[in-house]
PDB file of C-alpha atoms in Angstrom:
ATOM      1  CA  UNK I   1     -51.044   5.070  32.777  1.00 75.00           C
ATOM      2  CA  UNK I   2     -50.178   1.453  33.499  1.00 87.00           C
ATOM      3  CA  UNK I   3     -49.607  -1.042  30.771  1.00 87.00           C
ATOM      4  CA  UNK I   4     -52.468  -2.786  31.155  1.00 89.00           C
ATOM      5  CA  UNK I   5     -54.969   0.048  31.039  1.00 92.00           C
ATOM      6  CA  UNK I   6     -53.793   0.903  27.635  1.00 90.00           C
ATOM      7  CA  UNK I   7     -53.415  -2.543  26.039  1.00 92.00           C
ATOM      8  CA  UNK I   8     -57.285  -2.775  27.400  1.00 91.00           C
ATOM      9  CA  UNK I   9     -58.023   0.790  26.026  1.00 91.00           C
ATOM     10  CA  UNK I  10     -56.707  -0.260  22.640  1.00 93.00           C
ATOM     11  CA  UNK I  11     -59.388  -0.784  19.562  1.00 93.00           C
ATOM     12  CA  UNK I  12     -60.270  -4.377  18.874  1.00 93.00           C
ATOM     13  CA  UNK I  13     -58.318  -5.166  15.953  1.00 94.00           C
ATOM     14  CA  UNK I  14     -55.059  -2.933  16.558  1.00 94.00           C
ATOM     15  CA  UNK I  15     -55.117  -4.931  19.844  1.00 95.00           C
ATOM     16  CA  UNK I  16     -55.179  -8.379  18.209  1.00 95.00           C
ATOM     17  CA  UNK I  17     -52.906  -7.252  15.331  1.00 94.00           C
ATOM     18  CA  UNK I  18     -50.372  -5.685  17.278  1.00 95.00           C
ATOM     19  CA  UNK I  19     -50.273  -9.324  19.870  1.00 96.00           C
ATOM     20  CA  UNK I  20     -50.455 -11.474  17.175  1.00 95.00           C
ATOM     21  CA  UNK I  21     -47.324  -9.574  15.460  1.00 95.00           C
ATOM     22  CA  UNK I  22     -45.855  -9.429  18.976  1.00 95.00           C
ATOM     23  CA  UNK I  23     -46.477 -13.464  19.756  1.00 95.00           C
ATOM     24  CA  UNK I  24     -45.056 -14.233  16.270  1.00 94.00           C
ATOM     25  CA  UNK I  25     -41.651 -11.990  16.891  1.00 94.00           C
ATOM     26  CA  UNK I  26     -41.453 -13.609  20.070  1.00 94.00           C
ATOM     27  CA  UNK I  27     -41.904 -17.288  19.172  1.00 94.00           C
ATOM     28  CA  UNK I  28     -39.470 -17.121  15.936  1.00 93.00           C
ATOM     29  CA  UNK I  29     -36.952 -15.443  18.675  1.00 93.00           C
ATOM     30  CA  UNK I  30     -37.236 -18.680  20.589  1.00 93.00           C
ATOM     31  CA  UNK I  31     -37.368 -20.652  17.593  1.00 93.00           C
ATOM     32  CA  UNK I  32     -41.004 -22.140  18.276  1.00 94.00           C
ATOM     33  CA  UNK I  33     -42.034 -21.208  14.988  1.00 92.00           C
ATOM     34  CA  UNK I  34     -40.010 -20.771  11.683  1.00 91.00           C
ATOM     35  CA  UNK I  35     -40.613 -17.551   9.565  1.00 90.00           C
ATOM     36  CA  UNK I  36     -40.608 -19.725   6.899  1.00 91.00           C
ATOM     37  CA  UNK I  37     -43.591 -21.158   7.874  1.00 89.00           C
ATOM     38  CA  UNK I  38     -45.443 -17.821   7.203  1.00 88.00           C
ATOM     39  CA  UNK I  39     -44.310 -15.965   4.300  1.00 90.00           C
ATOM     40  CA  UNK I  40     -46.124 -16.264   1.278  1.00 90.00           C
ATOM     41  CA  UNK I  41     -45.390 -17.535  -2.024  1.00 86.00           C
ATOM     42  CA  UNK I  42     -47.368 -18.667  -5.114  1.00 85.00           C
ATOM     43  CA  UNK I  43     -45.989 -22.245  -4.904  1.00 87.00           C
ATOM     44  CA  UNK I  44     -46.528 -23.280  -1.320  1.00 90.00           C
ATOM     45  CA  UNK I  45     -50.399 -21.581  -1.651  1.00 88.00           C
ATOM     46  CA  UNK I  46     -51.373 -23.046  -5.168  1.00 89.00           C
ATOM     47  CA  UNK I  47     -49.589 -26.329  -4.974  1.00 91.00           C
ATOM     48  CA  UNK I  48     -49.624 -27.260  -1.681  1.00 91.00           C
ATOM     49  CA  UNK I  49     -52.675 -25.315  -0.586  1.00 91.00           C
ATOM     50  CA  UNK I  50     -51.056 -23.851   2.522  1.00 90.00           C
ATOM     51  CA  UNK I  51     -53.802 -21.220   2.637  1.00 91.00           C
ATOM     52  CA  UNK I  52     -52.545 -19.868   5.842  1.00 90.00           C
ATOM     53  CA  UNK I  53     -49.948 -18.149   4.243  1.00 90.00           C
ATOM     54  CA  UNK I  54     -52.043 -15.625   2.747  1.00 92.00           C
ATOM     55  CA  UNK I  55     -52.697 -14.191   6.607  1.00 90.00           C
ATOM     56  CA  UNK I  56     -49.219 -14.987   8.218  1.00 91.00           C
ATOM     57  CA  UNK I  57     -47.222 -13.153   5.777  1.00 92.00           C
ATOM     58  CA  UNK I  58     -49.005 -10.036   7.472  1.00 93.00           C
ATOM     59  CA  UNK I  59     -48.153 -10.563  11.007  1.00 93.00           C
ATOM     60  CA  UNK I  60     -44.591 -11.203  10.697  1.00 93.00           C
ATOM     61  CA  UNK I  61     -42.519  -8.241  11.195  1.00 92.00           C
ATOM     62  CA  UNK I  62     -38.982  -9.737  11.760  1.00 87.00           C
ATOM     63  CA  UNK I  63     -37.490 -11.078  15.255  1.00 86.00           C
ATOM     64  CA  UNK I  64     -37.677  -9.065  18.559  1.00 85.00           C
ATOM     65  CA  UNK I  65     -35.934  -5.881  18.676  1.00 84.00           C
ATOM     66  CA  UNK I  66     -36.178  -2.287  17.555  1.00 84.00           C
ATOM     67  CA  UNK I  67     -37.469  -2.569  14.461  1.00 84.00           C
ATOM     68  CA  UNK I  68     -40.507  -4.649  15.779  1.00 90.00           C
ATOM     69  CA  UNK I  69     -40.692  -1.979  18.557  1.00 90.00           C
ATOM     70  CA  UNK I  70     -41.058   0.833  15.870  1.00 86.00           C
ATOM     71  CA  UNK I  71     -43.787  -1.359  13.796  1.00 90.00           C
ATOM     72  CA  UNK I  72     -46.121  -1.729  17.226  1.00 93.00           C
ATOM     73  CA  UNK I  73     -45.730   2.044  17.487  1.00 89.00           C
ATOM     74  CA  UNK I  74     -46.373   2.722  13.879  1.00 88.00           C
ATOM     75  CA  UNK I  75     -49.354  -0.064  14.244  1.00 92.00           C
ATOM     76  CA  UNK I  76     -50.567   2.006  17.099  1.00 91.00           C
ATOM     77  CA  UNK I  77     -50.615   5.133  15.580  1.00 85.00           C
ATOM     78  CA  UNK I  78     -51.836   4.220  12.011  1.00 87.00           C
ATOM     79  CA  UNK I  79     -53.772   1.367  12.320  1.00 91.00           C
ATOM     80  CA  UNK I  80     -55.262   2.530  15.807  1.00 91.00           C
ATOM     81  CA  UNK I  81     -56.437   5.782  14.891  1.00 90.00           C
ATOM     82  CA  UNK I  82     -58.017   4.773  11.516  1.00 92.00           C
ATOM     83  CA  UNK I  83     -60.144   2.287  13.594  1.00 93.00           C
ATOM     84  CA  UNK I  84     -61.132   5.056  15.579  1.00 92.00           C
ATOM     85  CA  UNK I  85     -61.897   6.928  12.857  1.00 91.00           C
ATOM     86  CA  UNK I  86     -64.211   4.148  10.904  1.00 93.00           C
ATOM     87  CA  UNK I  87     -65.460   3.901  14.936  1.00 91.00           C
ATOM     88  CA  UNK I  88     -69.084   3.943  13.767  1.00 92.00           C
ATOM     89  CA  UNK I  89     -68.542   2.292  10.172  1.00 93.00           C
ATOM     90  CA  UNK I  90     -67.043  -1.127  11.073  1.00 93.00           C
ATOM     91  CA  UNK I  91     -67.746  -2.673   7.892  1.00 94.00           C
ATOM     92  CA  UNK I  92     -65.988   0.508   6.115  1.00 94.00           C
ATOM     93  CA  UNK I  93     -62.765  -0.714   8.332  1.00 94.00           C
ATOM     94  CA  UNK I  94     -63.012  -3.947   7.163  1.00 94.00           C
ATOM     95  CA  UNK I  95     -63.451  -3.329   3.451  1.00 96.00           C
ATOM     96  CA  UNK I  96     -60.081  -0.918   3.966  1.00 94.00           C
ATOM     97  CA  UNK I  97     -58.691  -3.504   5.690  1.00 94.00           C
ATOM     98  CA  UNK I  98     -59.259  -6.147   3.045  1.00 95.00           C
ATOM     99  CA  UNK I  99     -58.507  -4.068   0.033  1.00 95.00           C
ATOM    100  CA  UNK I 100     -55.109  -2.799   1.386  1.00 94.00           C
ATOM    101  CA  UNK I 101     -54.385  -6.380   2.022  1.00 94.00           C
ATOM    102  CA  UNK I 102     -55.386  -7.816  -1.141  1.00 94.00           C
ATOM    103  CA  UNK I 103     -54.077  -4.963  -3.632  1.00 94.00           C
ATOM    104  CA  UNK I 104     -50.364  -5.354  -1.561  1.00 94.00           C
ATOM    105  CA  UNK I 105     -50.582  -9.107  -2.024  1.00 93.00           C
ATOM    106  CA  UNK I 106     -49.712  -9.551  -5.714  1.00 93.00           C
ATOM    107  CA  UNK I 107     -46.665  -6.763  -5.314  1.00 92.00           C
ATOM    108  CA  UNK I 108     -45.331  -9.183  -2.498  1.00 91.00           C
ATOM    109  CA  UNK I 109     -45.646 -12.306  -4.330  1.00 91.00           C
ATOM    110  CA  UNK I 110     -44.667 -10.970  -7.872  1.00 92.00           C
ATOM    111  CA  UNK I 111     -41.555  -9.180  -6.343  1.00 90.00           C
ATOM    112  CA  UNK I 112     -40.988 -11.943  -3.833  1.00 89.00           C
ATOM    113  CA  UNK I 113     -40.586 -10.177  -0.890  1.00 89.00           C
ATOM    114  CA  UNK I 114     -42.081 -12.709   1.134  1.00 86.00           C
ATOM    115  CA  UNK I 115     -43.865 -10.674   3.664  1.00 92.00           C
ATOM    116  CA  UNK I 116     -46.459  -8.103   3.341  1.00 91.00           C
ATOM    117  CA  UNK I 117     -46.529  -6.962   6.944  1.00 92.00           C
ATOM    118  CA  UNK I 118     -44.223  -3.957   6.502  1.00 92.00           C
ATOM    119  CA  UNK I 119     -46.460  -2.776   3.435  1.00 93.00           C
ATOM    120  CA  UNK I 120     -49.568  -3.250   4.763  1.00 93.00           C
ATOM    121  CA  UNK I 121     -48.843  -1.354   8.030  1.00 92.00           C
ATOM    122  CA  UNK I 122     -47.594   1.294   6.257  1.00 93.00           C
ATOM    123  CA  UNK I 123     -50.886   1.314   3.928  1.00 93.00           C
ATOM    124  CA  UNK I 124     -53.054   1.721   6.991  1.00 93.00           C
ATOM    125  CA  UNK I 125     -51.090   4.808   7.977  1.00 92.00           C
ATOM    126  CA  UNK I 126     -51.103   6.390   4.942  1.00 93.00           C
ATOM    127  CA  UNK I 127     -54.753   6.098   4.559  1.00 93.00           C
ATOM    128  CA  UNK I 128     -54.929   7.264   8.370  1.00 92.00           C
ATOM    129  CA  UNK I 129     -52.650  10.292   7.843  1.00 92.00           C
ATOM    130  CA  UNK I 130     -54.842  11.274   4.484  1.00 91.00           C
ATOM    131  CA  UNK I 131     -57.868  11.298   6.331  1.00 90.00           C
ATOM    132  CA  UNK I 132     -56.616  13.583   8.958  1.00 87.00           C
ATOM    133  CA  UNK I 133     -54.413  15.462   6.903  1.00 88.00           C
ATOM    134  CA  UNK I 134     -53.967  18.660   8.906  1.00 89.00           C
ATOM    135  CA  UNK I 135     -53.365  17.550  12.260  1.00 88.00           C
ATOM    136  CA  UNK I 136     -49.506  17.575  13.589  1.00 88.00           C
ATOM    137  CA  UNK I 137     -47.992  14.451  14.552  1.00 86.00           C
ATOM    138  CA  UNK I 138     -44.398  14.564  16.539  1.00 86.00           C
ATOM    139  CA  UNK I 139     -41.567  12.686  14.765  1.00 86.00           C
ATOM    140  CA  UNK I 140     -38.381  12.953  16.893  1.00 83.00           C
ATOM    141  CA  UNK I 141     -39.099  16.346  18.416  1.00 86.00           C
ATOM    142  CA  UNK I 142     -40.222  17.867  14.701  1.00 89.00           C
ATOM    143  CA  UNK I 143     -43.628  19.080  13.881  1.00 91.00           C
ATOM    144  CA  UNK I 144     -45.132  17.388  10.754  1.00 89.00           C
ATOM    145  CA  UNK I 145     -48.552  17.538   9.380  1.00 91.00           C
ATOM    146  CA  UNK I 146     -49.906  14.203   9.423  1.00 88.00           C
ATOM    147  CA  UNK I 147     -50.519  14.562   5.492  1.00 88.00           C
ATOM    148  CA  UNK I 148     -46.838  14.354   4.970  1.00 91.00           C
ATOM    149  CA  UNK I 149     -45.861  11.994   7.688  1.00 90.00           C
ATOM    150  CA  UNK I 150     -45.719   8.959   5.651  1.00 91.00           C
ATOM    151  CA  UNK I 151     -43.337  10.498   3.547  1.00 92.00           C
ATOM    152  CA  UNK I 152     -41.141  11.628   6.382  1.00 90.00           C
ATOM    153  CA  UNK I 153     -41.215   8.575   7.728  1.00 88.00           C
ATOM    154  CA  UNK I 154     -40.395   6.684   4.220  1.00 91.00           C
ATOM    155  CA  UNK I 155     -37.078   8.998   4.022  1.00 91.00           C
ATOM    156  CA  UNK I 156     -36.236   8.172   7.737  1.00 89.00           C
ATOM    157  CA  UNK I 157     -36.432   4.679   6.782  1.00 86.00           C
ATOM    158  CA  UNK I 158     -33.980   5.105   3.783  1.00 90.00           C
ATOM    159  CA  UNK I 159     -31.787   6.662   5.646  1.00 90.00           C
ATOM    160  CA  UNK I 160     -31.200   4.212   8.466  1.00 86.00           C
ATOM    161  CA  UNK I 161     -30.861   1.580   5.634  1.00 85.00           C
ATOM    162  CA  UNK I 162     -34.119  -0.258   5.447  1.00 84.00           C
ATOM    163  CA  UNK I 163     -34.979  -1.282   1.867  1.00 82.00           C
ATOM    164  CA  UNK I 164     -37.493   1.500   0.825  1.00 84.00           C
ATOM    165  CA  UNK I 165     -39.351  -1.283  -1.545  1.00 82.00           C
ATOM    166  CA  UNK I 166     -41.446  -2.678   1.257  1.00 82.00           C
ATOM    167  CA  UNK I 167     -43.156   0.643   2.171  1.00 84.00           C
ATOM    168  CA  UNK I 168     -43.658   2.138  -1.307  1.00 83.00           C
ATOM    169  CA  UNK I 169     -45.788  -0.821  -1.695  1.00 80.00           C
ATOM    170  CA  UNK I 170     -47.964   0.609   1.312  1.00 81.00           C
ATOM    171  CA  UNK I 171     -48.311   4.101  -0.645  1.00 81.00           C
TER     172      UNK I 171
END
């Protein structure tokens, strides 16, 4: 399948979420936009009324690199499959997105993580994996039941030295 037909076959929200994450990373790499304008903190939201930070903290996964590519693959897997699961119930999908985003936001602000993007993507993956717990996913050559996949992924991220806190918020 060529890249344009793959991209056009993505569900609507997944397509826009992946595109915005990719464009934000590329713009950050080329210094078009600074991540300092994207992170969320109470001071900038409540004192300076910079309300865009409530949304932009969910689309920035860091600069362009392996981490971004891997998160885009997880978004495709988790959010894309969850969106297909809710295909006949778009209002339920929007409520799922809003609930997870609003549930993660206070913790991101309290722990001063700055960005809720990793937690949000991991939460969407977790919800999908719990909706389809018996299906099998192939992870680095190992067949893993979908219900266990978020925990295996969490251990994998910890083994490669990533901060587990941002993923634990998504569970």
